[in-house]
Short mmCIF file of C-alpha atoms in Angstrom, two decimals:
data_model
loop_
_atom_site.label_atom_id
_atom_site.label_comp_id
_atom_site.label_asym_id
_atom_site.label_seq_id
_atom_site.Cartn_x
_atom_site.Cartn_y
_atom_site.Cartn_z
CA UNK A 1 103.62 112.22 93.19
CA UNK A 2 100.36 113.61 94.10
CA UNK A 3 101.81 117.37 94.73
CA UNK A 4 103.67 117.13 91.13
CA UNK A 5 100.08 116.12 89.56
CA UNK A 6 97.84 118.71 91.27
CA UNK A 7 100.30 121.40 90.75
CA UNK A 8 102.26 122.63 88.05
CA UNK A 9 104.01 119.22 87.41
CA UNK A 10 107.39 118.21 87.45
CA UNK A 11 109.99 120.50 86.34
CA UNK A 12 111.65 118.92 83.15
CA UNK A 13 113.75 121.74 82.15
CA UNK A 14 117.33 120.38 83.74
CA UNK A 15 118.85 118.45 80.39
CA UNK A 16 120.29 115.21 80.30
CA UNK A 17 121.51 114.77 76.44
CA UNK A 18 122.69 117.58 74.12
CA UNK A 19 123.82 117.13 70.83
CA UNK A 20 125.81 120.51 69.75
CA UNK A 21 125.74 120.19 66.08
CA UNK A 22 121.47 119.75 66.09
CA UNK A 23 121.81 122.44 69.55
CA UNK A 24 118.86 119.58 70.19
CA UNK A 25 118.48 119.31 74.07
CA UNK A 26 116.89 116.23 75.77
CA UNK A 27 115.27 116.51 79.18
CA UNK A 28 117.51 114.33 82.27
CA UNK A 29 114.16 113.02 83.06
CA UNK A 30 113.19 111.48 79.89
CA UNK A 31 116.75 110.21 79.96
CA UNK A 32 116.62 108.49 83.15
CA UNK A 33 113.29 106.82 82.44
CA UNK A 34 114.26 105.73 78.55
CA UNK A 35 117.38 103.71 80.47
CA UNK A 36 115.16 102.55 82.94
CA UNK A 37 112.90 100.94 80.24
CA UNK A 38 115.85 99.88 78.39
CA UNK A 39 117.03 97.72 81.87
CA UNK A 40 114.10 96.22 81.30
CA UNK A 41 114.59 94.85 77.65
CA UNK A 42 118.05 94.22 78.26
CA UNK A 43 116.68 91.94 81.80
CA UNK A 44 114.16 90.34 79.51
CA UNK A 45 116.36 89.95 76.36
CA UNK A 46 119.78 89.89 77.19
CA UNK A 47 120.52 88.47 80.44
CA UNK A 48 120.36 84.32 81.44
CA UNK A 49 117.39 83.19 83.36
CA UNK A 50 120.93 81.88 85.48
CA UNK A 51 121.64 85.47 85.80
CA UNK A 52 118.24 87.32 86.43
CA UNK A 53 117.89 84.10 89.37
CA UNK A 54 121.27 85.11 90.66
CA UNK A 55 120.05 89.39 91.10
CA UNK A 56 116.60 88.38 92.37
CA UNK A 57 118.84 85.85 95.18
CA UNK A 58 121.28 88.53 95.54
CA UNK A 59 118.85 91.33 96.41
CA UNK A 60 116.87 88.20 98.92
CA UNK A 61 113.12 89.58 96.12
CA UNK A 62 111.26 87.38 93.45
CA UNK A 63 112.25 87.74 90.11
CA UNK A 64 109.27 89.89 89.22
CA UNK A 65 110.12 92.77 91.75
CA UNK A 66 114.13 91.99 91.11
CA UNK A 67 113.41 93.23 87.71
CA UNK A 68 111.41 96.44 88.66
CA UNK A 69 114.46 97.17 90.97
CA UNK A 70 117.23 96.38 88.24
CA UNK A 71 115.45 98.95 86.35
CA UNK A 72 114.75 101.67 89.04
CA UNK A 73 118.71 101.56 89.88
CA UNK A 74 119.77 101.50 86.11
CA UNK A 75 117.16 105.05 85.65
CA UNK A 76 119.08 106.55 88.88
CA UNK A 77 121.79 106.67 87.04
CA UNK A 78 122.21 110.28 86.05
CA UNK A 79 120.28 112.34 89.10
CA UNK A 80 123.69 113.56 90.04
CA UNK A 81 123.47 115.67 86.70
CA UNK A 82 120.77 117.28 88.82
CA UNK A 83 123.77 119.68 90.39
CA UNK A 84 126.41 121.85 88.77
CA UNK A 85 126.83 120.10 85.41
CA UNK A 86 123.69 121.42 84.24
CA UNK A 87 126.05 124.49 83.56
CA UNK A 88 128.83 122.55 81.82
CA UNK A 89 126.76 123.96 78.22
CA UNK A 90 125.71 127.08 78.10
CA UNK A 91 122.68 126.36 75.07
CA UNK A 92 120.91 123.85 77.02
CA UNK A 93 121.81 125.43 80.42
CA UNK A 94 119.85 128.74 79.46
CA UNK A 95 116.71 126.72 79.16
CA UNK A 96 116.59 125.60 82.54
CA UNK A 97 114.18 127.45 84.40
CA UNK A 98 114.62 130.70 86.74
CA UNK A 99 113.90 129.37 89.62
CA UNK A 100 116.54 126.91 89.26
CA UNK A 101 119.35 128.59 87.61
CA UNK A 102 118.88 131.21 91.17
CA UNK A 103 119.32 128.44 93.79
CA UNK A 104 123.11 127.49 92.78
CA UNK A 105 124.99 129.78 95.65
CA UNK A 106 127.49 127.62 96.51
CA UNK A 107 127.53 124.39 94.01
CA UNK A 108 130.27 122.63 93.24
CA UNK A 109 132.31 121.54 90.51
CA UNK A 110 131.62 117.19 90.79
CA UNK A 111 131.59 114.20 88.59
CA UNK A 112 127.49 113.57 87.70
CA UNK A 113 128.72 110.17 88.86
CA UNK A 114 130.18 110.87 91.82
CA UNK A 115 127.18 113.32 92.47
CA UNK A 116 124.32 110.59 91.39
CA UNK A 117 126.12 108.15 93.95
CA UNK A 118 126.32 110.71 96.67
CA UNK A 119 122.69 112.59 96.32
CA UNK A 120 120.88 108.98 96.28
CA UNK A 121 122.18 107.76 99.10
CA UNK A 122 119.75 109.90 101.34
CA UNK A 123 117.38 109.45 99.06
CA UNK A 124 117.84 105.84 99.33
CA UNK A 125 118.22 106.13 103.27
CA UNK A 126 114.97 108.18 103.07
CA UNK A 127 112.88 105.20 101.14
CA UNK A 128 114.05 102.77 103.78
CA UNK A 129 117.12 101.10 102.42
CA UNK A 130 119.83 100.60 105.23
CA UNK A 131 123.10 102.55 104.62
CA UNK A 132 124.89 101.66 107.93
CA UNK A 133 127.75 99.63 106.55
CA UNK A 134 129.82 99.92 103.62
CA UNK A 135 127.94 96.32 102.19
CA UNK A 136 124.37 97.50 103.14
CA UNK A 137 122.36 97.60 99.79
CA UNK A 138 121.60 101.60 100.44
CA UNK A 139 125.14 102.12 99.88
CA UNK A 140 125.79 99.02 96.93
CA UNK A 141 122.94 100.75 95.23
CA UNK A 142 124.71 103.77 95.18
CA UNK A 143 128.02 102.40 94.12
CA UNK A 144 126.01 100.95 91.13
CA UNK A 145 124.72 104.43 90.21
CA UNK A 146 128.17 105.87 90.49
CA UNK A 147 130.18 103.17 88.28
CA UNK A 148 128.16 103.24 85.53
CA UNK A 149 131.01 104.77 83.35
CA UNK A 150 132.87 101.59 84.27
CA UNK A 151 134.79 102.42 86.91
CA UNK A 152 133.51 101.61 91.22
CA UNK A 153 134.28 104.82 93.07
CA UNK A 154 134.55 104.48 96.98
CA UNK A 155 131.68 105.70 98.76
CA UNK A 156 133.21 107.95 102.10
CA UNK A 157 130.03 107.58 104.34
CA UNK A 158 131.40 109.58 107.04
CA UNK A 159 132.83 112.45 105.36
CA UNK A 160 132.03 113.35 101.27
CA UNK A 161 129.06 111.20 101.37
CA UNK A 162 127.10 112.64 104.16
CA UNK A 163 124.12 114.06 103.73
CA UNK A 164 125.14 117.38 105.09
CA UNK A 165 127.96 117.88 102.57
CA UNK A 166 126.20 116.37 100.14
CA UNK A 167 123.27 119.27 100.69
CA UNK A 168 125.74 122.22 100.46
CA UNK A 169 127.83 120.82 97.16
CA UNK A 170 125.28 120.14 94.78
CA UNK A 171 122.78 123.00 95.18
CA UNK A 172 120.30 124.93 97.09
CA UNK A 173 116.81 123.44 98.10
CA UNK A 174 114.91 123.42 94.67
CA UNK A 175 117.72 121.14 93.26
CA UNK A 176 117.20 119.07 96.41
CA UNK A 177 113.27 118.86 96.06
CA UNK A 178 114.01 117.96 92.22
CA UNK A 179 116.42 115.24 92.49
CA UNK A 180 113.69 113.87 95.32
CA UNK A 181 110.51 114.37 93.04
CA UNK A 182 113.08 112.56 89.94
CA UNK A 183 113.81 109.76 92.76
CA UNK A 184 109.96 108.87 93.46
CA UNK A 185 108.99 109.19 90.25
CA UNK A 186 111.70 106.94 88.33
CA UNK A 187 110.33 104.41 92.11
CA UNK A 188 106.58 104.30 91.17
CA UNK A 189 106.68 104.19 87.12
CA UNK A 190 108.74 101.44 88.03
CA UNK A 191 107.04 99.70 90.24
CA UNK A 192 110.28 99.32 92.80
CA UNK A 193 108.40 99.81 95.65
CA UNK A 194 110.34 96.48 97.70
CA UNK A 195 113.23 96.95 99.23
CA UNK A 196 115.79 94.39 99.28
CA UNK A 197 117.31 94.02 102.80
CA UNK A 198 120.57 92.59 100.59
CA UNK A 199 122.21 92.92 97.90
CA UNK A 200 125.02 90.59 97.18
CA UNK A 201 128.60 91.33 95.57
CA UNK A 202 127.69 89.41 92.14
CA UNK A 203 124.46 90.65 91.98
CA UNK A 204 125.68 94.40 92.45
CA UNK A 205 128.34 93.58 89.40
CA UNK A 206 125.57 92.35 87.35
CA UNK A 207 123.07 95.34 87.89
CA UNK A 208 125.80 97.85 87.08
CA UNK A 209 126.25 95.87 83.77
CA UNK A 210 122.61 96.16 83.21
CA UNK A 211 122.87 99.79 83.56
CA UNK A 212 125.84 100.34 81.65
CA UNK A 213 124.14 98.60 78.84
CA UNK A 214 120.75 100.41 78.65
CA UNK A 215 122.61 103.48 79.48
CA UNK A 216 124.75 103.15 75.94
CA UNK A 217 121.80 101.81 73.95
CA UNK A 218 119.67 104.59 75.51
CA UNK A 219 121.82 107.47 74.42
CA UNK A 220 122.22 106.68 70.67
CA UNK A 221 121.93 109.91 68.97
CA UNK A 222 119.21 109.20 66.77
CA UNK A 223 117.03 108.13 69.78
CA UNK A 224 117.33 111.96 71.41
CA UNK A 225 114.36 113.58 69.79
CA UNK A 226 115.29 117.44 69.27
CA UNK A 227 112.31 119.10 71.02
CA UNK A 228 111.20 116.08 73.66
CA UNK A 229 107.82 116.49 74.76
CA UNK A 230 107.47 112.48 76.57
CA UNK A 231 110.42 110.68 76.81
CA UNK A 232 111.25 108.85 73.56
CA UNK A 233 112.16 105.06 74.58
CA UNK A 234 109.63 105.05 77.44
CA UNK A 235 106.77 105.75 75.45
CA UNK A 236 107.44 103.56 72.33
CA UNK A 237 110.04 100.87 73.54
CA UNK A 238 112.52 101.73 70.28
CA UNK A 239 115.76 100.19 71.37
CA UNK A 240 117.46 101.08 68.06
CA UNK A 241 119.77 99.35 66.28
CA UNK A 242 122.26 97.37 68.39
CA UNK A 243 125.35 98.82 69.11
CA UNK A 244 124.66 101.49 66.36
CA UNK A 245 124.53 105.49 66.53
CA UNK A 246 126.99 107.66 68.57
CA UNK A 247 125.97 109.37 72.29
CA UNK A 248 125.21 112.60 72.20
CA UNK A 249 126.72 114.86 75.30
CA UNK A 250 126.39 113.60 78.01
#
């Protein structure tokens, strides 16, 4: 956090949203924080105080911090679009800086998914979440961030999933260093600096609801501003109307 401030900031040129008729591009990170704020509304709004009790047991945290977590997961969501599918359009993908666009030898083609569930779960490791079993919350939070199109992907820690494999698949150091500065950054805006030491079945089924939720509601095409200069549902907590507006690509 400190090096992004005294330096040249974070890089926001990777895109998250694209809407080809408009050829309007919106920056991953605004993306990731607008659902992250949009967990939050949905916690406070949508979901039972039976149900926010039942993730705050789940993760063993009080509700206050369960609710900076649910919303630190839910903005995870897309890092894996930090990898090769920032070339899946070629308008958006020709604003993405030099540096980054020459660090790709050797990328591979992946579902953002599959890559947001695999690239966390160092990241996770990293921050101090176990990810020794299959049921440790390192690797439940990373199912979460993986099934958020609605369908739980297996998580192969031993083989795909490793760290190693991960490193070589979804781009060269810079990406690396970007999807860590993204990680800490989407941790301290919101404020999901505990870390639960469990995280239970129903309360893993609940979060990835969350995040399916504010993900949909987040990506509304009218929300995507056309030339993003702060992200749009962060900074002014428009939700939209419910259930309205199509998702832009992405």
């Amino acid at each position: 956090m400190l090096e992004d401030a005294r330096f040249s900031g974070i890089d926001v040129s990777p895109w998250g949203k694209f809407d080809r008729g408009l050829l309007a591009v919106y920056p991953l990170l605004f993306h990731l924080l607008d659902v992250a704020a949009v967990a939050g509304e949905v916690w406070d709004r949508v979901l039972t105080a039976g149900q926010r009790q039942l993730i705050a047991d789940g993760m063993g945290v009080p509700l206050g911090e369960a609710r900076c977590l649910v919303m630190f997961v839910a903005g995870l969501h897309d890092l894996g679009k930090l990898a090769q599918f920032q070339q899946r359009e070629s308008h958006p993908w020709a604003r993405v800086s030099l540096a980054l666009r020459a660090d790709t030898a050797g990328w591979q083609r992946m579902p953002h998914e599959r890559a947001s569930m695999h690239s966390a779960l160092q990241l996770l490791e990293d921050a101090g979440y176990n990810t020794d079993a299959s049921d440790s919350p390192g690797v439940r939070v990373a199912q979460i961030l993986g099934s958020h199109h609605g369908r739980f992907l297996q998580l192969d820690l031993d083989g795909a999933a490793k760290a190693s494999r991960v490193n070589l698949a979804l781009g060269g150091p810079k990406w690396q260093d970007l999807r860590r500065r993204y990680f800490a950054l989407l941790r301290h805006l919101t404020g999901a600096q505990p870390v639960p030491l469990r995280l239970s079945v129903p309360a893993s089924v609940l979060m990835t609801g969350v995040g399916v939720i504010a993900d949909r509601l987040a990506s509304q095409r009218h929300l995507l501003a056309a030339e993003g200069s702060s992200p749009r549902i962060w900074r002014s907590g428009a939700l939209g109307p419910d259930g309205q507006g199509r998702p832009a690509v992405g």
